[in-house]
């Protein structure tokens, strides 16, 4: 009986020991499952990004850019689920922002100079992208501080060489390019000479001190120009002067290459510019580099990566110019080809 009892006790002890081990395994599996689920949840949270877009005003163009940004973020997250599953964008003008506006954003995007200055004045520079920033031809920035040199900045202006290529392409190889400039916004000589050598052109500048000089300076410039290239300088090209400039050039049968779709509509034969969609694509490209790393990237200012070409065929035909398609012109500029 003792022996049987001993054996029974041993069997019972073994069973309890096995049961204990089984329970411990279940507990470990339970904890592991919740740990994995928790880790996956935290990773999911990490891939959800809050982006604040600050616009300089209520102009329609800002809303078009914002809508395109949201569209391209959706496409980016769909193709990069390891980096982002969802991007929540909020947009506002500076005066409507709450006091804690900068605390809950993974990335801040500003549109226009006023919005950029607002973030600077509030000491916000980390994880910030400034876009739609105008740049005068002879300056790296139209704000005299280091704001745009130390953050990701996308200029609104096209690089000078891009404009010069279009001027030559639009005129079938016109080599004498005239540019009317304000005395304070003259492009640097080194850039001009480099462009001349690279593109096989001759650039002639005519400086105007004030609006009263525009007529005489323009008339003399047109005598030695195959095409007039307009650069974005409000001292020269504005609502009061554009009509007279276009009329004078048309009388002289000299085509104008502008810097915006509006200028083309007014009478320039072509222009290279970035549309709201182009701007948004570039912004999302730069944003992706920030979202894909935890380090704070500093890359400095850059010209628009994407651009479009607009043409006015009616004006071109009246000047005896046969323009290629807008797509062809854009592709020629992108590949660096000129006649």
PDB file of C-alpha atoms in Angstrom, residues 88-221:
ATOM      1  CA  UNK A  88      -3.295  63.969 -41.335  1.00  0.00           C
ATOM      2  CA  UNK A  89      -2.888  67.466 -42.782  1.00  0.00           C
ATOM      3  CA  UNK A  90      -4.207  70.636 -41.183  1.00  0.00           C
ATOM      4  CA  UNK A  91      -3.974  74.013 -42.888  1.00  0.00           C
ATOM      5  CA  UNK A  92      -4.388  77.510 -41.534  1.00  0.00           C
ATOM      6  CA  UNK A  93      -3.306  81.110 -41.879  1.00  0.00           C
ATOM      7  CA  UNK A  94      -1.051  82.332 -39.029  1.00  0.00           C
ATOM      8  CA  UNK A  95      -3.708  84.416 -37.263  1.00  0.00           C
ATOM      9  CA  UNK A  96      -6.039  81.422 -36.874  1.00  0.00           C
ATOM     10  CA  UNK A  97      -3.499  79.115 -35.224  1.00  0.00           C
ATOM     11  CA  UNK A  98      -3.901  78.042 -31.609  1.00  0.00           C
ATOM     12  CA  UNK A  99      -1.099  78.844 -29.098  1.00  0.00           C
ATOM     13  CA  UNK A 100       0.180  75.245 -29.084  1.00  0.00           C
ATOM     14  CA  UNK A 101       0.237  75.007 -32.889  1.00  0.00           C
ATOM     15  CA  UNK A 102       3.829  73.786 -33.165  1.00  0.00           C
ATOM     16  CA  UNK A 103       3.735  71.111 -30.450  1.00  0.00           C
ATOM     17  CA  UNK A 104       1.682  68.397 -32.127  1.00  0.00           C
ATOM     18  CA  UNK A 105       3.087  68.418 -35.653  1.00  0.00           C
ATOM     19  CA  UNK A 106       5.591  65.953 -37.084  1.00  0.00           C
ATOM     20  CA  UNK A 107       6.277  68.355 -39.933  1.00  0.00           C
ATOM     21  CA  UNK A 108       5.430  71.983 -40.691  1.00  0.00           C
ATOM     22  CA  UNK A 109       5.064  73.251 -44.258  1.00  0.00           C
ATOM     23  CA  UNK A 110       4.815  76.968 -44.971  1.00  0.00           C
ATOM     24  CA  UNK A 111       3.501  78.460 -48.207  1.00  0.00           C
ATOM     25  CA  UNK A 112       4.732  81.954 -49.039  1.00  0.00           C
ATOM     26  CA  UNK A 113       7.061  84.409 -47.306  1.00  0.00           C
ATOM     27  CA  UNK A 114       4.614  85.620 -44.645  1.00  0.00           C
ATOM     28  CA  UNK A 115       4.061  82.112 -43.316  1.00  0.00           C
ATOM     29  CA  UNK A 116       7.806  81.445 -43.341  1.00  0.00           C
ATOM     30  CA  UNK A 117       8.475  84.629 -41.377  1.00  0.00           C
ATOM     31  CA  UNK A 118       5.779  83.617 -38.894  1.00  0.00           C
ATOM     32  CA  UNK A 119       7.558  80.365 -38.039  1.00  0.00           C
ATOM     33  CA  UNK A 120      10.874  82.192 -37.796  1.00  0.00           C
ATOM     34  CA  UNK A 121       9.428  84.780 -35.411  1.00  0.00           C
ATOM     35  CA  UNK A 122       8.164  81.945 -33.193  1.00  0.00           C
ATOM     36  CA  UNK A 123      11.513  80.149 -33.190  1.00  0.00           C
ATOM     37  CA  UNK A 124      10.285  77.104 -35.116  1.00  0.00           C
ATOM     38  CA  UNK A 125      12.890  75.703 -37.520  1.00  0.00           C
ATOM     39  CA  UNK A 126      13.066  71.940 -36.898  1.00  0.00           C
ATOM     40  CA  UNK A 127      11.174  69.686 -39.290  1.00  0.00           C
ATOM     41  CA  UNK A 128      10.076  72.683 -41.346  1.00  0.00           C
ATOM     42  CA  UNK A 129       9.784  73.109 -45.117  1.00  0.00           C
ATOM     43  CA  UNK A 130       9.325  76.542 -46.696  1.00  0.00           C
ATOM     44  CA  UNK A 131       7.790  76.640 -50.174  1.00  0.00           C
ATOM     45  CA  UNK A 132       6.611  79.234 -52.695  1.00  0.00           C
ATOM     46  CA  UNK A 133       9.376  81.618 -51.673  1.00  0.00           C
ATOM     47  CA  UNK A 134      10.162  84.300 -54.289  1.00  0.00           C
ATOM     48  CA  UNK A 135      13.825  84.909 -55.022  1.00  0.00           C
ATOM     49  CA  UNK A 136      15.193  88.003 -56.666  1.00  0.00           C
ATOM     50  CA  UNK A 137      17.748  87.301 -59.428  1.00  0.00           C
ATOM     51  CA  UNK A 138      20.822  88.633 -57.602  1.00  0.00           C
ATOM     52  CA  UNK A 139      20.067  87.236 -54.163  1.00  0.00           C
ATOM     53  CA  UNK A 140      19.982  83.843 -52.527  1.00  0.00           C
ATOM     54  CA  UNK A 141      16.937  84.915 -50.559  1.00  0.00           C
ATOM     55  CA  UNK A 142      14.553  87.833 -50.412  1.00  0.00           C
ATOM     56  CA  UNK A 143      14.787  87.775 -46.617  1.00  0.00           C
ATOM     57  CA  UNK A 144      18.022  89.166 -45.232  1.00  0.00           C
ATOM     58  CA  UNK A 145      18.678  86.502 -42.620  1.00  0.00           C
ATOM     59  CA  UNK A 146      19.730  82.854 -42.459  1.00  0.00           C
ATOM     60  CA  UNK A 147      16.205  81.427 -42.341  1.00  0.00           C
ATOM     61  CA  UNK A 148      16.163  79.961 -45.840  1.00  0.00           C
ATOM     62  CA  UNK A 149      19.816  78.915 -45.790  1.00  0.00           C
ATOM     63  CA  UNK A 150      19.330  76.636 -42.788  1.00  0.00           C
ATOM     64  CA  UNK A 151      16.019  74.994 -43.656  1.00  0.00           C
ATOM     65  CA  UNK A 152      14.536  73.175 -46.625  1.00  0.00           C
ATOM     66  CA  UNK A 153      13.339  75.937 -48.912  1.00  0.00           C
ATOM     67  CA  UNK A 154      11.708  75.609 -52.327  1.00  0.00           C
ATOM     68  CA  UNK A 155      11.867  78.788 -54.363  1.00  0.00           C
ATOM     69  CA  UNK A 156       8.995  79.945 -56.541  1.00  0.00           C
ATOM     70  CA  UNK A 157      11.339  81.276 -59.242  1.00  0.00           C
ATOM     71  CA  UNK A 158      12.756  79.111 -61.985  1.00  0.00           C
ATOM     72  CA  UNK A 159      16.544  78.957 -62.413  1.00  0.00           C
ATOM     73  CA  UNK A 160      17.821  81.485 -64.951  1.00  0.00           C
ATOM     74  CA  UNK A 161      19.218  78.796 -67.248  1.00  0.00           C
ATOM     75  CA  UNK A 162      15.786  77.177 -67.508  1.00  0.00           C
ATOM     76  CA  UNK A 163      14.297  80.492 -68.658  1.00  0.00           C
ATOM     77  CA  UNK A 164      17.103  81.083 -71.134  1.00  0.00           C
ATOM     78  CA  UNK A 165      16.673  77.628 -72.648  1.00  0.00           C
ATOM     79  CA  UNK A 166      12.985  78.282 -73.217  1.00  0.00           C
ATOM     80  CA  UNK A 167      13.749  81.648 -74.809  1.00  0.00           C
ATOM     81  CA  UNK A 168      16.055  79.980 -77.310  1.00  0.00           C
ATOM     82  CA  UNK A 169      13.744  77.013 -77.934  1.00  0.00           C
ATOM     83  CA  UNK A 170      10.663  79.210 -78.398  1.00  0.00           C
ATOM     84  CA  UNK A 171      12.303  81.250 -81.136  1.00  0.00           C
ATOM     85  CA  UNK A 172      13.815  78.365 -83.060  1.00  0.00           C
ATOM     86  CA  UNK A 173      17.317  79.152 -81.892  1.00  0.00           C
ATOM     87  CA  UNK A 174      17.256  82.907 -81.303  1.00  0.00           C
ATOM     88  CA  UNK A 175      20.655  83.736 -79.842  1.00  0.00           C
ATOM     89  CA  UNK A 176      20.306  87.392 -78.872  1.00  0.00           C
ATOM     90  CA  UNK A 177      18.353  87.508 -75.631  1.00  0.00           C
ATOM     91  CA  UNK A 178      17.485  90.853 -74.057  1.00  0.00           C
ATOM     92  CA  UNK A 179      16.574  91.234 -70.387  1.00  0.00           C
ATOM     93  CA  UNK A 180      15.156  94.399 -68.840  1.00  0.00           C
ATOM     94  CA  UNK A 181      16.226  94.656 -65.187  1.00  0.00           C
ATOM     95  CA  UNK A 182      15.981  97.017 -62.251  1.00  0.00           C
ATOM     96  CA  UNK A 183      19.317  98.395 -61.113  1.00  0.00           C
ATOM     97  CA  UNK A 184      19.004  96.640 -57.731  1.00  0.00           C
ATOM     98  CA  UNK A 185      18.101  93.230 -59.154  1.00  0.00           C
ATOM     99  CA  UNK A 186      20.738  92.603 -61.769  1.00  0.00           C
ATOM    100  CA  UNK A 187      21.695  88.913 -62.230  1.00  0.00           C
ATOM    101  CA  UNK A 188      25.304  88.178 -61.350  1.00  0.00           C
ATOM    102  CA  UNK A 189      27.820  88.533 -64.170  1.00  0.00           C
ATOM    103  CA  UNK A 190      29.291  85.085 -63.509  1.00  0.00           C
ATOM    104  CA  UNK A 191      25.907  83.403 -63.997  1.00  0.00           C
ATOM    105  CA  UNK A 192      25.251  85.391 -67.171  1.00  0.00           C
ATOM    106  CA  UNK A 193      28.623  84.590 -68.731  1.00  0.00           C
ATOM    107  CA  UNK A 194      28.352  80.923 -67.774  1.00  0.00           C
ATOM    108  CA  UNK A 195      24.899  80.714 -69.375  1.00  0.00           C
ATOM    109  CA  UNK A 196      26.122  82.422 -72.544  1.00  0.00           C
ATOM    110  CA  UNK A 197      28.967  79.939 -72.971  1.00  0.00           C
ATOM    111  CA  UNK A 198      26.834  76.925 -72.144  1.00  0.00           C
ATOM    112  CA  UNK A 199      23.859  77.795 -74.362  1.00  0.00           C
ATOM    113  CA  UNK A 200      25.619  79.600 -77.194  1.00  0.00           C
ATOM    114  CA  UNK A 201      23.714  82.843 -76.711  1.00  0.00           C
ATOM    115  CA  UNK A 202      24.368  86.535 -76.164  1.00  0.00           C
ATOM    116  CA  UNK A 203      22.629  88.209 -73.228  1.00  0.00           C
ATOM    117  CA  UNK A 204      22.088  91.958 -73.225  1.00  0.00           C
ATOM    118  CA  UNK A 205      20.877  93.706 -70.082  1.00  0.00           C
ATOM    119  CA  UNK A 206      19.158  97.075 -69.941  1.00  0.00           C
ATOM    120  CA  UNK A 207      18.981  98.632 -66.479  1.00  0.00           C
ATOM    121  CA  UNK A 208      16.131 100.891 -65.464  1.00  0.00           C
ATOM    122  CA  UNK A 209      16.304 103.046 -62.357  1.00  0.00           C
ATOM    123  CA  UNK A 210      12.572 103.792 -62.292  1.00  0.00           C
ATOM    124  CA  UNK A 211       9.393 103.247 -64.299  1.00  0.00           C
ATOM    125  CA  UNK A 212       9.913 106.474 -66.266  1.00  0.00           C
ATOM    126  CA  UNK A 213      12.986 104.960 -67.905  1.00  0.00           C
ATOM    127  CA  UNK A 214      11.334 101.735 -68.985  1.00  0.00           C
ATOM    128  CA  UNK A 215      10.145 102.951 -72.381  1.00  0.00           C
ATOM    129  CA  UNK A 216      13.461 104.334 -73.593  1.00  0.00           C
ATOM    130  CA  UNK A 217      15.519 101.489 -72.133  1.00  0.00           C
ATOM    131  CA  UNK A 218      13.214  98.887 -73.659  1.00  0.00           C
ATOM    132  CA  UNK A 219      13.232 100.528 -77.090  1.00  0.00           C
ATOM    133  CA  UNK A 220      17.014 100.497 -77.270  1.00  0.00           C
ATOM    134  CA  UNK A 221      17.206  96.930 -75.959  1.00  0.00           C
TER     135      UNK A 221
END
